Amino acid sequence: MKNIIIAPSMLSADFSDLKKDITMINKSEADWFHLDIMDGVFVPNISYGFPVVKHIKKYAKKPLDVHLMIVQPERYINEWRDVGADILTVHYEACTHLHRTIQQIKTAGMKAGVALNPHTPVSILSDILPEIDMVLIMSVNPGFGGQSFIPQSLKKITLLRAMTNMSNPELTIQVDGGIDLTNYKEIIKAGANALVAGSAVFHSENPTETISMLKK
Ligand code: DX5
Ligand code: ZN
């Protein structure tokens, strides 16, 4: 089986002491930092922006996986690269010219991901799949941490994995929202190879240990 990528979501970290949580992730078995950027328009919440990401980059020893939940993400591609994004994911629902936006991300030197809201079928990605590095399947409605996993997501993962076998076997399938120690195994079994976990990691007694368990 492929190595499973674990990306703790900093949305659930302690923002009054970010350095402590960055250090914890650096020392843990986690692979990436998952950073959720929300604009209050695409999603009904506002998180954080460039200055916070820039400061996380200063201490992070692992790649920054930036999940943009913003409208018109094409306006800020180079800015995300400049503050340290390694992987940049845009929402399908936020991009009129998705193909162009993907090219912009790759030209800027980052890996390109496309996120799908729970209501968006994976089939709409068939023509863009060969161009991208990652698909992020939202398993909750984006905007908040701590929501429950939507079971229908498992079917989407299975279907997408079957599609990638034909057109992009290297594609990373990331799943985001409501992942915890009770459901991560079935998500991997369905075909995911990257898991985002916010509250399951940061609200647990021992976040480092929870990351190791998700990794197994
Ligand atoms: C939700 C974000 C998620 C969120 C996950 O819109 O994209 O990354 O932080 O949080 P949990 O793991 O608590 O569902
Ligand atoms: Zn996210």
PDB file of C-alpha atoms and ligand atoms in Angstrom:
ATOM      1  CA  MET A   1       0.000   0.000   0.000  1.00  0.00           C
ATOM      2  CA  LYS A   2       1.071   3.570  -0.699  1.00  0.00           C
ATOM      3  CA  ASN A   3       2.399   5.787   2.045  1.00  0.00           C
ATOM      4  CA  ILE A   4      -0.515   7.698   3.570  1.00  0.00           C
ATOM      5  CA  ILE A   5      -0.010  11.444   3.893  1.00  0.00           C
ATOM      6  CA  ILE A   6      -1.277  12.988   7.121  1.00  0.00           C
ATOM      7  CA  ALA A   7      -1.969  16.723   7.035  1.00  0.00           C
ATOM      8  CA  PRO A   8      -3.134  18.191  10.349  1.00  0.00           C
ATOM      9  CA  SER A   9      -5.352  21.225   9.825  1.00  0.00           C
ATOM     10  CA  MET A  10      -4.027  24.270  11.651  1.00  0.00           C
ATOM     11  CA  LEU A  11      -7.578  25.650  11.833  1.00  0.00           C
ATOM     12  CA  SER A  12      -7.925  23.729  15.094  1.00  0.00           C
ATOM     13  CA  ALA A  13      -4.495  24.738  16.428  1.00  0.00           C
ATOM     14  CA  ASP A  14      -3.978  27.143  19.323  1.00  0.00           C
ATOM     15  CA  PHE A  15      -3.629  30.535  17.605  1.00  0.00           C
ATOM     16  CA  SER A  16      -2.352  32.158  20.793  1.00  0.00           C
ATOM     17  CA  ASP A  17       0.623  29.785  20.715  1.00  0.00           C
ATOM     18  CA  LEU A  18       1.054  28.693  17.113  1.00  0.00           C
ATOM     19  CA  LYS A  19       4.744  27.986  17.501  1.00  0.00           C
ATOM     20  CA  LYS A  20       4.013  25.227  20.008  1.00  0.00           C
ATOM     21  CA  ASP A  21       1.691  23.459  17.553  1.00  0.00           C
ATOM     22  CA  ILE A  22       4.064  24.001  14.618  1.00  0.00           C
ATOM     23  CA  THR A  23       6.858  22.392  16.653  1.00  0.00           C
ATOM     24  CA  MET A  24       4.569  19.500  17.596  1.00  0.00           C
ATOM     25  CA  ILE A  25       3.822  18.834  13.911  1.00  0.00           C
ATOM     26  CA  ASN A  26       7.494  19.180  12.968  1.00  0.00           C
ATOM     27  CA  LYS A  27       8.403  16.494  15.488  1.00  0.00           C
ATOM     28  CA  SER A  28       5.434  14.228  14.699  1.00  0.00           C
ATOM     29  CA  GLU A  29       4.925  11.735  11.889  1.00  0.00           C
ATOM     30  CA  ALA A  30       2.705  14.226  10.039  1.00  0.00           C
ATOM     31  CA  ASP A  31       3.679  14.933   6.430  1.00  0.00           C
ATOM     32  CA  TRP A  32       2.195  18.345   5.623  1.00  0.00           C
ATOM     33  CA  PHE A  33       0.699  21.389   7.308  1.00  0.00           C
ATOM     34  CA  HIS A  34      -2.884  21.855   6.041  1.00  0.00           C
ATOM     35  CA  LEU A  35      -3.789  25.555   5.998  1.00  0.00           C
ATOM     36  CA  ASP A  36      -7.431  26.548   5.493  1.00  0.00           C
ATOM     37  CA  ILE A  37      -7.925  29.980   3.935  1.00  0.00           C
ATOM     38  CA  MET A  38     -11.496  31.303   4.131  1.00  0.00           C
ATOM     39  CA  ASP A  39     -12.751  34.614   2.778  1.00  0.00           C
ATOM     40  CA  GLY A  40     -16.255  34.935   4.256  1.00  0.00           C
ATOM     41  CA  VAL A  41     -17.698  34.867   0.697  1.00  0.00           C
ATOM     42  CA  PHE A  42     -17.036  31.403  -0.724  1.00  0.00           C
ATOM     43  CA  VAL A  43     -17.654  30.001   2.759  1.00  0.00           C
ATOM     44  CA  PRO A  44     -19.507  31.556   5.712  1.00  0.00           C
ATOM     45  CA  ASN A  45     -16.365  31.975   7.804  1.00  0.00           C
ATOM     46  CA  ILE A  46     -13.109  33.938   7.785  1.00  0.00           C
ATOM     47  CA  SER A  47      -9.879  32.280   8.904  1.00  0.00           C
ATOM     48  CA  TYR A  48      -6.462  33.836   8.282  1.00  0.00           C
ATOM     49  CA  GLY A  49      -4.339  35.078   5.426  1.00  0.00           C
ATOM     50  CA  PHE A  50      -0.865  35.899   4.130  1.00  0.00           C
ATOM     51  CA  PRO A  51       0.851  37.150   7.325  1.00  0.00           C
ATOM     52  CA  VAL A  52      -0.096  34.070   9.343  1.00  0.00           C
ATOM     53  CA  VAL A  53       0.988  31.679   6.574  1.00  0.00           C
ATOM     54  CA  LYS A  54       4.268  33.559   6.219  1.00  0.00           C
ATOM     55  CA  HIS A  55       4.982  33.125   9.927  1.00  0.00           C
ATOM     56  CA  ILE A  56       4.026  29.437   9.883  1.00  0.00           C
ATOM     57  CA  LYS A  57       6.481  28.983   6.994  1.00  0.00           C
ATOM     58  CA  LYS A  58       9.275  30.454   9.113  1.00  0.00           C
ATOM     59  CA  TYR A  59       9.120  27.519  11.538  1.00  0.00           C
ATOM     60  CA  ALA A  60       7.502  24.709   9.521  1.00  0.00           C
ATOM     61  CA  LYS A  61       9.869  21.940   8.438  1.00  0.00           C
ATOM     62  CA  LYS A  62       7.272  20.216   6.259  1.00  0.00           C
ATOM     63  CA  PRO A  63       5.399  21.323   3.120  1.00  0.00           C
ATOM     64  CA  LEU A  64       2.550  23.817   3.399  1.00  0.00           C
ATOM     65  CA  ASP A  65      -0.648  22.444   1.869  1.00  0.00           C
ATOM     66  CA  VAL A  66      -2.829  25.501   1.327  1.00  0.00           C
ATOM     67  CA  HIS A  67      -6.572  24.956   0.817  1.00  0.00           C
ATOM     68  CA  LEU A  68      -8.161  28.087  -0.636  1.00  0.00           C
ATOM     69  CA  MET A  69     -11.839  28.495   0.187  1.00  0.00           C
ATOM     70  CA  ILE A  70     -12.022  31.852  -1.559  1.00  0.00           C
ATOM     71  CA  VAL A  71     -13.692  33.266  -4.656  1.00  0.00           C
ATOM     72  CA  GLN A  72     -11.496  34.187  -7.624  1.00  0.00           C
ATOM     73  CA  PRO A  73      -8.408  32.354  -6.313  1.00  0.00           C
ATOM     74  CA  GLU A  74      -6.601  33.173  -9.589  1.00  0.00           C
ATOM     75  CA  ARG A  75      -6.038  36.706  -8.281  1.00  0.00           C
ATOM     76  CA  TYR A  76      -3.527  35.623  -5.629  1.00  0.00           C
ATOM     77  CA  ILE A  77      -1.540  32.645  -6.959  1.00  0.00           C
ATOM     78  CA  ASN A  78       1.923  34.232  -6.790  1.00  0.00           C
ATOM     79  CA  GLU A  79       1.209  35.752  -3.384  1.00  0.00           C
ATOM     80  CA  TRP A  80       0.557  32.279  -1.910  1.00  0.00           C
ATOM     81  CA  ARG A  81       3.762  31.008  -3.445  1.00  0.00           C
ATOM     82  CA  ASP A  82       5.644  33.987  -1.997  1.00  0.00           C
ATOM     83  CA  VAL A  83       4.435  33.297   1.556  1.00  0.00           C
ATOM     84  CA  GLY A  84       5.501  29.684   1.275  1.00  0.00           C
ATOM     85  CA  ALA A  85       2.741  27.478  -0.182  1.00  0.00           C
ATOM     86  CA  ASP A  86       4.080  24.218  -1.644  1.00  0.00           C
ATOM     87  CA  ILE A  87       0.732  22.761  -2.684  1.00  0.00           C
ATOM     88  CA  LEU A  88      -2.093  25.099  -3.662  1.00  0.00           C
ATOM     89  CA  THR A  89      -5.658  23.791  -3.860  1.00  0.00           C
ATOM     90  CA  VAL A  90      -8.503  25.785  -5.382  1.00  0.00           C
ATOM     91  CA  HIS A  91     -12.179  24.892  -5.380  1.00  0.00           C
ATOM     92  CA  TYR A  92     -13.755  23.714  -8.623  1.00  0.00           C
ATOM     93  CA  GLU A  93     -16.839  25.739  -7.654  1.00  0.00           C
ATOM     94  CA  ALA A  94     -14.790  28.957  -7.378  1.00  0.00           C
ATOM     95  CA  CYS A  95     -13.036  28.775 -10.769  1.00  0.00           C
ATOM     96  CA  THR A  96     -14.634  29.775 -14.054  1.00  0.00           C
ATOM     97  CA  HIS A  97     -11.414  29.002 -15.925  1.00  0.00           C
ATOM     98  CA  LEU A  98     -10.087  26.131 -13.869  1.00  0.00           C
ATOM     99  CA  HIS A  99      -7.629  24.949 -16.530  1.00  0.00           C
ATOM    100  CA  ARG A 100      -5.977  28.361 -16.670  1.00  0.00           C
ATOM    101  CA  THR A 101      -5.816  28.617 -12.884  1.00  0.00           C
ATOM    102  CA  ILE A 102      -4.135  25.196 -12.672  1.00  0.00           C
ATOM    103  CA  GLN A 103      -1.543  26.312 -15.227  1.00  0.00           C
ATOM    104  CA  GLN A 104      -0.903  29.479 -13.196  1.00  0.00           C
ATOM    105  CA  ILE A 105      -0.284  27.408 -10.054  1.00  0.00           C
ATOM    106  CA  LYS A 106       2.135  25.086 -11.833  1.00  0.00           C
ATOM    107  CA  THR A 107       3.937  27.945 -13.554  1.00  0.00           C
ATOM    108  CA  ALA A 108       4.375  29.548 -10.129  1.00  0.00           C
ATOM    109  CA  GLY A 109       6.221  26.384  -9.068  1.00  0.00           C
ATOM    110  CA  MET A 110       3.639  24.773  -6.788  1.00  0.00           C
ATOM    111  CA  LYS A 111       1.752  21.509  -6.918  1.00  0.00           C
ATOM    112  CA  ALA A 112      -1.846  22.024  -8.008  1.00  0.00           C
ATOM    113  CA  GLY A 113      -4.936  20.634  -6.311  1.00  0.00           C
ATOM    114  CA  VAL A 114      -8.661  20.892  -7.017  1.00  0.00           C
ATOM    115  CA  ALA A 115     -11.214  20.651  -4.203  1.00  0.00           C
ATOM    116  CA  LEU A 116     -14.800  19.466  -4.614  1.00  0.00           C
ATOM    117  CA  ASN A 117     -17.686  20.401  -2.359  1.00  0.00           C
ATOM    118  CA  PRO A 118     -19.883  17.514  -1.162  1.00  0.00           C
ATOM    119  CA  HIS A 119     -22.497  18.151  -3.874  1.00  0.00           C
ATOM    120  CA  THR A 120     -20.025  18.253  -6.782  1.00  0.00           C
ATOM    121  CA  PRO A 121     -19.574  14.924  -8.609  1.00  0.00           C
ATOM    122  CA  VAL A 122     -16.059  13.630  -9.287  1.00  0.00           C
ATOM    123  CA  SER A 123     -17.013  12.960 -12.916  1.00  0.00           C
ATOM    124  CA  ILE A 124     -16.692  16.676 -13.775  1.00  0.00           C
ATOM    125  CA  LEU A 125     -12.920  16.331 -13.284  1.00  0.00           C
ATOM    126  CA  SER A 126     -12.353  13.850 -16.097  1.00  0.00           C
ATOM    127  CA  ASP A 127     -10.802  16.391 -18.499  1.00  0.00           C
ATOM    128  CA  ILE A 128      -8.609  18.119 -15.935  1.00  0.00           C
ATOM    129  CA  LEU A 129      -7.347  15.014 -14.064  1.00  0.00           C
ATOM    130  CA  PRO A 130      -4.187  14.512 -16.153  1.00  0.00           C
ATOM    131  CA  GLU A 131      -3.161  18.133 -15.402  1.00  0.00           C
ATOM    132  CA  ILE A 132      -3.352  18.097 -11.614  1.00  0.00           C
ATOM    133  CA  ASP A 133      -1.409  16.665  -8.688  1.00  0.00           C
ATOM    134  CA  MET A 134      -4.204  16.302  -6.169  1.00  0.00           C
ATOM    135  CA  VAL A 135      -7.971  16.201  -5.728  1.00  0.00           C
ATOM    136  CA  LEU A 136      -9.347  17.218  -2.360  1.00  0.00           C
ATOM    137  CA  ILE A 137     -12.708  15.628  -1.620  1.00  0.00           C
ATOM    138  CA  MET A 138     -14.556  17.684   0.963  1.00  0.00           C
ATOM    139  CA  SER A 139     -16.292  15.277   3.297  1.00  0.00           C
ATOM    140  CA  VAL A 140     -18.073  18.131   5.112  1.00  0.00           C
ATOM    141  CA  ASN A 141     -19.387  21.427   3.798  1.00  0.00           C
ATOM    142  CA  PRO A 142     -16.367  23.723   3.876  1.00  0.00           C
ATOM    143  CA  GLY A 143     -16.105  26.536   6.376  1.00  0.00           C
ATOM    144  CA  PHE A 144     -15.726  24.991   9.787  1.00  0.00           C
ATOM    145  CA  GLY A 145     -13.788  22.360  11.679  1.00  0.00           C
ATOM    146  CA  GLY A 146     -15.480  19.829  13.918  1.00  0.00           C
ATOM    147  CA  GLN A 147     -18.312  18.697  11.605  1.00  0.00           C
ATOM    148  CA  SER A 148     -19.408  15.101  10.935  1.00  0.00           C
ATOM    149  CA  PHE A 149     -18.074  13.087   8.009  1.00  0.00           C
ATOM    150  CA  ILE A 150     -20.614  12.749   5.136  1.00  0.00           C
ATOM    151  CA  PRO A 151     -20.739   8.975   4.353  1.00  0.00           C
ATOM    152  CA  GLN A 152     -21.500   9.530   0.631  1.00  0.00           C
ATOM    153  CA  SER A 153     -17.898  10.796   0.324  1.00  0.00           C
ATOM    154  CA  LEU A 154     -16.673   7.188   0.382  1.00  0.00           C
ATOM    155  CA  LYS A 155     -18.401   6.457  -2.941  1.00  0.00           C
ATOM    156  CA  LYS A 156     -16.824   9.551  -4.459  1.00  0.00           C
ATOM    157  CA  ILE A 157     -13.357   8.423  -3.361  1.00  0.00           C
ATOM    158  CA  THR A 158     -13.857   4.939  -4.841  1.00  0.00           C
ATOM    159  CA  LEU A 159     -15.091   6.366  -8.127  1.00  0.00           C
ATOM    160  CA  LEU A 160     -12.273   8.898  -8.353  1.00  0.00           C
ATOM    161  CA  ARG A 161      -9.645   6.239  -7.623  1.00  0.00           C
ATOM    162  CA  ALA A 162     -11.049   4.178 -10.497  1.00  0.00           C
ATOM    163  CA  MET A 163     -10.885   7.239 -12.787  1.00  0.00           C
ATOM    164  CA  THR A 164      -7.252   7.932 -11.862  1.00  0.00           C
ATOM    165  CA  ASN A 165      -6.156   4.396 -12.685  1.00  0.00           C
ATOM    166  CA  MET A 166      -6.827   5.321 -16.306  1.00  0.00           C
ATOM    167  CA  SER A 167      -5.760   8.950 -16.504  1.00  0.00           C
ATOM    168  CA  ASN A 168      -3.401   9.826 -13.640  1.00  0.00           C
ATOM    169  CA  PRO A 169      -2.177   6.963 -11.418  1.00  0.00           C
ATOM    170  CA  GLU A 170       0.076   9.355  -9.466  1.00  0.00           C
ATOM    171  CA  LEU A 171      -2.810  11.584  -8.377  1.00  0.00           C
ATOM    172  CA  THR A 172      -3.090  12.224  -4.647  1.00  0.00           C
ATOM    173  CA  ILE A 173      -6.629  11.833  -3.316  1.00  0.00           C
ATOM    174  CA  GLN A 174      -6.984  13.944  -0.212  1.00  0.00           C
ATOM    175  CA  VAL A 175     -10.051  13.848   2.017  1.00  0.00           C
ATOM    176  CA  ASP A 176     -10.910  16.710   4.353  1.00  0.00           C
ATOM    177  CA  GLY A 177     -13.548  17.027   7.056  1.00  0.00           C
ATOM    178  CA  GLY A 178     -14.785  14.904   9.924  1.00  0.00           C
ATOM    179  CA  ILE A 179     -11.896  12.437   9.827  1.00  0.00           C
ATOM    180  CA  ASP A 180     -11.052  10.713  13.097  1.00  0.00           C
ATOM    181  CA  LEU A 181      -9.786   7.424  14.487  1.00  0.00           C
ATOM    182  CA  THR A 182     -13.177   5.761  13.963  1.00  0.00           C
ATOM    183  CA  ASN A 183     -13.394   6.304  10.193  1.00  0.00           C
ATOM    184  CA  TYR A 184      -9.912   6.853   8.728  1.00  0.00           C
ATOM    185  CA  LYS A 185      -9.427   3.198   7.796  1.00  0.00           C
ATOM    186  CA  GLU A 186     -12.478   3.020   5.552  1.00  0.00           C
ATOM    187  CA  ILE A 187     -11.483   6.306   3.902  1.00  0.00           C
ATOM    188  CA  ILE A 188      -8.079   4.852   3.026  1.00  0.00           C
ATOM    189  CA  LYS A 189      -9.678   1.592   1.945  1.00  0.00           C
ATOM    190  CA  ALA A 190     -11.911   3.525  -0.466  1.00  0.00           C
ATOM    191  CA  GLY A 191      -8.780   4.870  -2.170  1.00  0.00           C
ATOM    192  CA  ALA A 192      -7.660   8.038  -0.376  1.00  0.00           C
ATOM    193  CA  ASN A 193      -3.946   8.519   0.249  1.00  0.00           C
ATOM    194  CA  ALA A 194      -3.943  11.881   2.049  1.00  0.00           C
ATOM    195  CA  LEU A 195      -5.979  12.670   5.146  1.00  0.00           C
ATOM    196  CA  VAL A 196      -6.653  16.071   6.696  1.00  0.00           C
ATOM    197  CA  ALA A 197      -7.575  16.083  10.368  1.00  0.00           C
ATOM    198  CA  GLY A 198      -8.198  19.143  12.496  1.00  0.00           C
ATOM    199  CA  SER A 199     -10.200  18.545  15.630  1.00  0.00           C
ATOM    200  CA  ALA A 200      -9.323  14.834  15.810  1.00  0.00           C
ATOM    201  CA  VAL A 201      -5.658  15.829  16.182  1.00  0.00           C
ATOM    202  CA  PHE A 202      -5.694  19.086  18.131  1.00  0.00           C
ATOM    203  CA  HIS A 203      -8.558  18.275  20.481  1.00  0.00           C
ATOM    204  CA  SER A 204      -7.123  14.903  21.420  1.00  0.00           C
ATOM    205  CA  GLU A 205      -5.251  14.225  24.663  1.00  0.00           C
ATOM    206  CA  ASN A 206      -2.046  13.495  22.780  1.00  0.00           C
ATOM    207  CA  PRO A 207      -1.930  15.042  19.285  1.00  0.00           C
ATOM    208  CA  THR A 208       1.435  13.455  18.422  1.00  0.00           C
ATOM    209  CA  GLU A 209       0.102  10.024  19.274  1.00  0.00           C
ATOM    210  CA  THR A 210      -3.131  10.617  17.308  1.00  0.00           C
ATOM    211  CA  ILE A 211      -1.057  11.541  14.248  1.00  0.00           C
ATOM    212  CA  SER A 212       0.954   8.289  14.599  1.00  0.00           C
ATOM    213  CA  MET A 213      -2.265   6.302  14.853  1.00  0.00           C
ATOM    214  CA  LEU A 214      -3.695   7.931  11.712  1.00  0.00           C
ATOM    215  CA  LYS A 215      -0.427   7.163   9.956  1.00  0.00           C
ATOM    216  CA  LYS A 216      -0.679   3.415  10.673  1.00  0.00           C
TER     217      LYS A 216
HETATM  218  C1  DX5 B   1     -13.141  22.782   6.648  1.00  0.00           C
HETATM  219  C2  DX5 B   1     -11.656  22.690   6.423  1.00  0.00           C
HETATM  220  C3  DX5 B   1     -11.020  21.565   7.111  1.00  0.00           C
HETATM  221  C4  DX5 B   1     -11.172  21.547   8.612  1.00  0.00           C
HETATM  222  C5  DX5 B   1     -11.193  20.104   9.022  1.00  0.00           C
HETATM  223  O1  DX5 B   1     -13.687  23.702   5.789  1.00  0.00           O
HETATM  224  O2  DX5 B   1     -11.366  22.578   5.049  1.00  0.00           O
HETATM  225  O3  DX5 B   1      -9.649  21.435   6.757  1.00  0.00           O
HETATM  226  O4  DX5 B   1     -10.171  22.217   9.296  1.00  0.00           O
HETATM  227  O5  DX5 B   1     -11.497  20.042  10.359  1.00  0.00           O
HETATM  228  P1  DX5 B   1     -12.028  18.712  11.045  1.00  0.00           P
HETATM  229  O6  DX5 B   1     -10.965  17.671  10.891  1.00  0.00           O
HETATM  230  O7  DX5 B   1     -12.223  19.131  12.469  1.00  0.00           O
HETATM  231  O8  DX5 B   1     -13.314  18.320  10.365  1.00  0.00           O
HETATM  232 ZN    ZN B   2      -9.208  22.121   4.465  1.00  0.00          ZN
END
